Short mmCIF file of C-alpha atoms in Angstrom, two decimals:
data_model
loop_
_atom_site.label_atom_id
_atom_site.label_comp_id
_atom_site.label_asym_id
_atom_site.label_seq_id
_atom_site.Cartn_x
_atom_site.Cartn_y
_atom_site.Cartn_z
CA MET A 1 35.73 -9.23 24.06
CA SER A 2 33.35 -7.35 26.39
CA VAL A 3 29.59 -7.84 26.34
CA ALA A 4 29.17 -4.36 24.85
CA SER A 5 31.68 -5.12 22.09
CA GLU A 6 29.97 -8.42 21.31
CA TYR A 7 26.61 -6.67 21.10
CA LEU A 8 27.95 -4.01 18.73
CA GLN A 9 29.57 -6.71 16.58
CA LEU A 10 26.29 -8.63 16.36
CA GLN A 11 24.43 -5.42 15.57
CA ARG A 12 26.83 -4.62 12.71
CA GLU A 13 26.48 -8.13 11.32
CA SER A 14 22.68 -7.92 11.53
CA THR A 15 22.71 -4.58 9.70
CA GLU A 16 25.00 -5.96 6.98
CA ASP A 17 22.78 -9.02 6.56
CA MET A 18 19.64 -6.89 6.13
CA VAL A 19 21.37 -4.64 3.61
CA ARG A 20 22.69 -7.61 1.64
CA GLN A 21 19.35 -9.40 1.67
CA HIS A 22 17.32 -6.37 0.56
CA ALA A 23 19.73 -4.86 -1.96
CA PRO A 24 17.53 -6.09 -4.88
CA LEU A 25 14.69 -4.01 -3.41
CA VAL A 26 16.75 -0.88 -4.07
CA ARG A 27 17.12 -1.63 -7.78
CA ARG A 28 13.44 -2.56 -8.09
CA ILE A 29 12.35 0.76 -6.60
CA ALA A 30 14.91 2.67 -8.69
CA TYR A 31 13.68 1.19 -11.98
CA HIS A 32 10.07 1.72 -10.94
CA LEU A 33 10.78 5.41 -10.36
CA MET A 34 12.63 5.61 -13.68
CA GLY A 35 9.33 4.76 -15.38
CA ARG A 36 8.22 8.36 -14.82
CA LEU A 37 11.55 10.16 -15.08
CA PRO A 38 13.38 11.41 -18.19
CA SER A 39 16.25 9.45 -19.69
CA SER A 40 18.68 12.12 -18.47
CA VAL A 41 18.31 10.77 -14.93
CA ASP A 42 20.99 8.16 -14.16
CA VAL A 43 19.51 5.07 -12.54
CA ASP A 44 22.86 4.39 -10.85
CA ASP A 45 22.52 7.67 -8.95
CA LEU A 46 19.13 6.53 -7.68
CA VAL A 47 20.53 3.13 -6.70
CA GLN A 48 23.40 4.76 -4.80
CA ALA A 49 21.01 7.05 -2.91
CA GLY A 50 18.69 4.11 -2.28
CA MET A 51 21.48 2.01 -0.81
CA ILE A 52 22.17 4.80 1.68
CA GLY A 53 18.47 4.81 2.55
CA LEU A 54 18.54 1.03 2.98
CA LEU A 55 21.57 1.25 5.26
CA GLU A 56 19.87 3.89 7.42
CA ALA A 57 16.72 1.76 7.54
CA ALA A 58 18.71 -1.28 8.69
CA ARG A 59 20.42 0.77 11.41
CA ASN A 60 17.19 2.33 12.67
CA TYR A 61 14.75 -0.53 12.33
CA ALA A 62 13.36 -2.04 15.51
CA THR A 63 11.80 -5.48 15.52
CA ASP A 64 8.83 -4.27 17.56
CA ARG A 65 7.64 -2.07 14.69
CA SER A 66 4.20 -2.88 13.32
CA ALA A 67 5.49 -2.70 9.74
CA SER A 68 7.76 -5.34 8.26
CA PHE A 69 11.36 -4.37 7.52
CA GLU A 70 10.71 -4.52 3.77
CA THR A 71 7.82 -2.06 4.08
CA TYR A 72 9.83 0.25 6.34
CA ALA A 73 12.93 0.00 4.14
CA GLY A 74 10.90 0.66 1.01
CA ILE A 75 9.70 3.96 2.44
CA ARG A 76 13.22 5.01 3.46
CA ILE A 77 14.73 3.91 0.13
CA ARG A 78 12.15 5.78 -1.94
CA GLY A 79 12.56 8.84 0.27
CA ALA A 80 16.34 8.82 -0.16
CA MET A 81 15.95 8.60 -3.93
CA LEU A 82 13.46 11.47 -4.00
CA ASP A 83 15.79 13.58 -1.86
CA GLU A 84 18.57 12.92 -4.38
CA LEU A 85 16.29 13.99 -7.24
CA ARG A 86 15.29 17.19 -5.46
CA LYS A 87 18.93 18.29 -5.29
CA THR A 88 19.03 18.69 -9.06
CA ASP A 89 15.66 19.82 -10.35
CA TRP A 90 15.74 19.30 -14.11
CA THR A 91 12.11 20.39 -14.61
CA PRO A 92 11.72 23.72 -16.48
CA ARG A 93 9.84 26.44 -14.60
CA SER A 94 7.33 26.59 -17.45
CA VAL A 95 6.27 23.02 -16.62
CA HIS A 96 5.71 23.96 -12.97
CA ARG A 97 3.62 26.94 -14.05
CA LYS A 98 1.45 25.01 -16.51
CA LEU A 99 0.77 22.25 -14.01
CA ARG A 100 -0.31 24.79 -11.41
CA GLU A 101 -2.64 26.41 -13.96
CA VAL A 102 -4.23 23.09 -14.90
CA THR A 103 -4.61 22.10 -11.26
CA GLU A 104 -6.36 25.38 -10.42
CA VAL A 105 -8.73 25.05 -13.38
CA VAL A 106 -9.62 21.47 -12.39
CA ARG A 107 -10.29 22.66 -8.83
CA GLN A 108 -12.52 25.51 -10.07
CA ILE A 109 -14.54 23.31 -12.42
CA GLU A 110 -15.11 20.58 -9.85
CA ASN A 111 -16.10 23.11 -7.18
CA GLU A 112 -18.56 24.74 -9.59
CA THR A 113 -20.10 21.57 -11.01
CA GLY A 114 -19.67 19.08 -8.19
CA ALA A 115 -18.54 16.52 -10.77
CA ASP A 116 -15.26 15.26 -12.26
CA ALA A 117 -13.70 17.85 -14.56
CA THR A 118 -13.57 16.49 -18.10
CA ASP A 119 -10.76 16.97 -20.61
CA ALA A 120 -13.04 19.08 -22.82
CA GLU A 121 -13.96 21.42 -19.95
CA VAL A 122 -10.35 21.90 -18.87
CA VAL A 123 -9.13 22.50 -22.42
CA ARG A 124 -11.92 24.99 -23.09
CA ARG A 125 -11.30 26.89 -19.84
CA LEU A 126 -7.55 27.07 -20.46
CA GLY A 127 -7.91 27.97 -24.14
CA ILE A 128 -5.36 25.40 -25.27
CA SER A 129 -5.36 22.47 -27.68
CA SER A 130 -5.98 18.87 -26.64
CA GLN A 131 -2.45 18.05 -27.74
CA GLU A 132 -0.95 20.67 -25.43
CA TYR A 133 -3.17 19.52 -22.58
CA HIS A 134 -2.07 15.91 -23.01
CA GLN A 135 1.56 17.02 -22.97
CA ILE A 136 0.97 18.79 -19.67
CA LEU A 137 -0.52 15.59 -18.27
CA ALA A 138 2.52 13.65 -19.47
CA ASP A 139 4.74 16.20 -17.71
CA ALA A 140 2.70 15.65 -14.53
CA THR A 141 3.60 11.96 -14.69
CA SER A 142 7.29 12.39 -15.44
CA ALA A 143 7.93 15.40 -13.19
CA ARG A 144 8.64 14.79 -9.52
CA LEU A 145 7.46 18.29 -8.62
CA LEU A 146 3.78 17.54 -8.18
CA SER A 147 3.43 17.38 -4.41
CA LEU A 148 -0.13 16.79 -3.27
CA THR A 149 0.17 18.85 -0.11
CA ALA A 150 2.91 21.43 -0.69
CA PRO A 151 2.03 25.09 -1.29
CA ASP A 152 1.51 26.10 -4.91
CA ASP A 153 4.81 27.95 -5.05
CA ASP A 154 6.75 24.93 -3.82
CA GLU A 155 8.57 23.33 -6.71
CA GLY A 156 9.86 20.34 -4.80
CA GLY A 157 8.26 17.14 -3.73
CA SER A 158 6.90 14.17 -5.53
CA ALA A 159 3.57 12.88 -6.58
CA LEU A 160 2.98 10.59 -3.67
CA ASP A 161 5.56 11.14 -0.97
CA VAL A 162 5.10 8.91 2.08
CA ALA A 163 6.54 10.42 5.24
CA ASP A 164 8.37 8.29 7.75
CA GLN A 165 6.63 9.19 10.99
CA GLU A 166 9.50 8.23 13.24
CA GLY A 167 10.82 11.32 14.97
CA LEU A 168 7.75 13.45 14.25
CA GLU A 169 6.17 15.48 17.02
CA PRO A 170 2.74 14.18 18.19
CA GLN A 171 0.91 17.04 16.46
CA ASP A 172 2.85 16.41 13.24
CA ARG A 173 1.87 12.74 13.38
CA VAL A 174 -1.79 13.74 13.71
CA GLU A 175 -1.43 15.99 10.67
CA GLN A 176 0.29 13.24 8.70
CA GLU A 177 -2.52 10.85 9.57
CA GLY A 178 -5.05 13.49 8.55
CA MET A 179 -3.27 13.88 5.23
CA ARG A 180 -3.30 10.13 4.65
CA GLU A 181 -7.02 9.91 5.38
CA ALA A 182 -7.75 12.85 3.07
CA LEU A 183 -5.62 11.28 0.36
CA ILE A 184 -7.37 7.91 0.68
CA GLU A 185 -10.73 9.64 0.42
CA SER A 186 -9.60 11.64 -2.62
CA ILE A 187 -8.26 8.55 -4.38
CA GLY A 188 -11.54 6.75 -3.66
CA GLY A 189 -13.38 9.56 -5.42
CA LEU A 190 -11.34 9.37 -8.62
CA PRO A 191 -12.94 8.09 -11.85
CA GLU A 192 -12.70 4.30 -12.03
CA ARG A 193 -9.97 4.14 -14.67
CA GLU A 194 -7.80 6.67 -12.83
CA GLN A 195 -8.20 4.65 -9.62
CA MET A 196 -7.13 1.55 -11.49
CA VAL A 197 -3.99 3.19 -12.86
CA MET A 198 -3.03 4.54 -9.44
CA SER A 199 -3.51 1.13 -7.84
CA LEU A 200 -1.54 -0.73 -10.50
CA TYR A 201 1.29 1.81 -10.46
CA TYR A 202 1.69 2.55 -6.74
CA GLU A 203 0.41 -0.63 -5.08
CA GLN A 204 1.19 -3.33 -7.64
CA GLU A 205 4.29 -1.43 -8.91
CA LEU A 206 3.58 -2.13 -12.57
CA ASN A 207 5.24 0.18 -15.08
CA LEU A 208 3.25 2.22 -17.62
CA LYS A 209 3.73 -0.33 -20.41
CA GLU A 210 2.47 -3.16 -18.20
CA ILE A 211 -0.52 -1.11 -17.10
CA GLY A 212 -1.31 -0.41 -20.74
CA ALA A 213 -1.39 -4.14 -21.43
CA VAL A 214 -3.79 -4.68 -18.51
CA LEU A 215 -6.14 -1.89 -19.62
CA GLY A 216 -5.81 -2.53 -23.35
CA VAL A 217 -4.55 0.98 -24.14
CA THR A 218 -1.27 2.48 -25.27
CA GLU A 219 1.52 3.43 -22.90
CA SER A 220 1.05 7.10 -23.81
CA ARG A 221 -2.65 6.87 -22.88
CA VAL A 222 -1.72 5.39 -19.50
CA CYS A 223 0.68 8.30 -19.03
CA GLN A 224 -2.20 10.73 -19.69
CA ILE A 225 -4.57 8.93 -17.29
CA HIS A 226 -1.87 8.88 -14.61
CA GLY A 227 -1.29 12.60 -15.11
CA GLN A 228 -5.02 13.31 -14.92
CA ALA A 229 -5.23 11.44 -11.62
CA LEU A 230 -2.28 13.33 -10.13
CA VAL A 231 -3.63 16.72 -11.17
CA ARG A 232 -7.11 15.85 -9.91
CA LEU A 233 -5.73 14.67 -6.56
CA ARG A 234 -3.60 17.81 -6.26
CA ALA A 235 -6.69 19.95 -6.88
CA ARG A 236 -8.81 18.03 -4.37
CA MET A 237 -6.11 17.98 -1.70
CA SER A 238 -5.82 21.78 -1.85
CA GLY A 239 -8.76 22.10 0.55
CA TRP A 240 -7.09 19.84 3.10
CA ARG A 241 -3.82 21.75 2.70
CA ASP A 242 -5.51 25.12 3.30
CA GLY A 243 -7.18 23.75 6.43
CA ALA A 244 -3.88 22.36 7.74
CA ASP A 245 -2.13 25.68 7.08
CA ASN A 246 -4.83 27.55 9.01
CA ALA A 247 -4.47 25.13 11.92
CA VAL A 248 -0.71 25.69 12.01
CA ARG A 249 -1.17 29.47 12.02
CA GLY A 250 -3.71 29.09 14.82
CA ARG A 251 -1.29 27.10 16.96
CA LYS A 252 1.48 29.61 16.39
CA GLY A 253 -0.82 32.47 17.32
CA ALA A 254 -1.89 30.70 20.50
CA ARG A 255 1.68 30.66 21.75
CA PHE A 256 1.73 34.42 22.24
#
């Protein structure tokens, strides 16, 4: 066997070992995502997509990366699952529309008052009942459509997509870093309970029922708080998004 063949054989074995060792990570991420998806979504479809993401991560991972393989693989696995979900958008257009309306009202109120928009203010401005408002917040939690940085007419994306920066152009990496910094700042400005829910869900990977036990509230209340946080972040990130869009248009104009 030639040196090249031996190297390729070792590389294949290393890839297979990483996939085998981290296969449980795929199921853990899949079931965590299922906590905010409807029962019509098949967890096995997520697992299958996640395994493809894990395989790609194992093939592309380099040991000189600053992030551990588990961190890197987690990003690729979650991204593969979200891509699979985007192929079949089950969310009614009415849900997209209502979420955009709530987000815009939250943005308007917070710009006018300089303070966190309250449920009562949003409900009054929208002219809807508290029950309907809470249902919209629940939809914000279960729907994958609520991208923090996509344009308002974009019905794809997820609540907290994390881009893999490998392969991005230098300017795109700068923009991604700018988005991350803006997001961190926006999360830091959330009301305390909303910050807590975001931390427990996205960092500690607790499900809504577990978070409810920590906070001493019902699972449905956690769902509402989570939805409030997502809508508030979407509203606050709109300023960053508009600035980024203007910068892109400026660069394109400078080319001519």
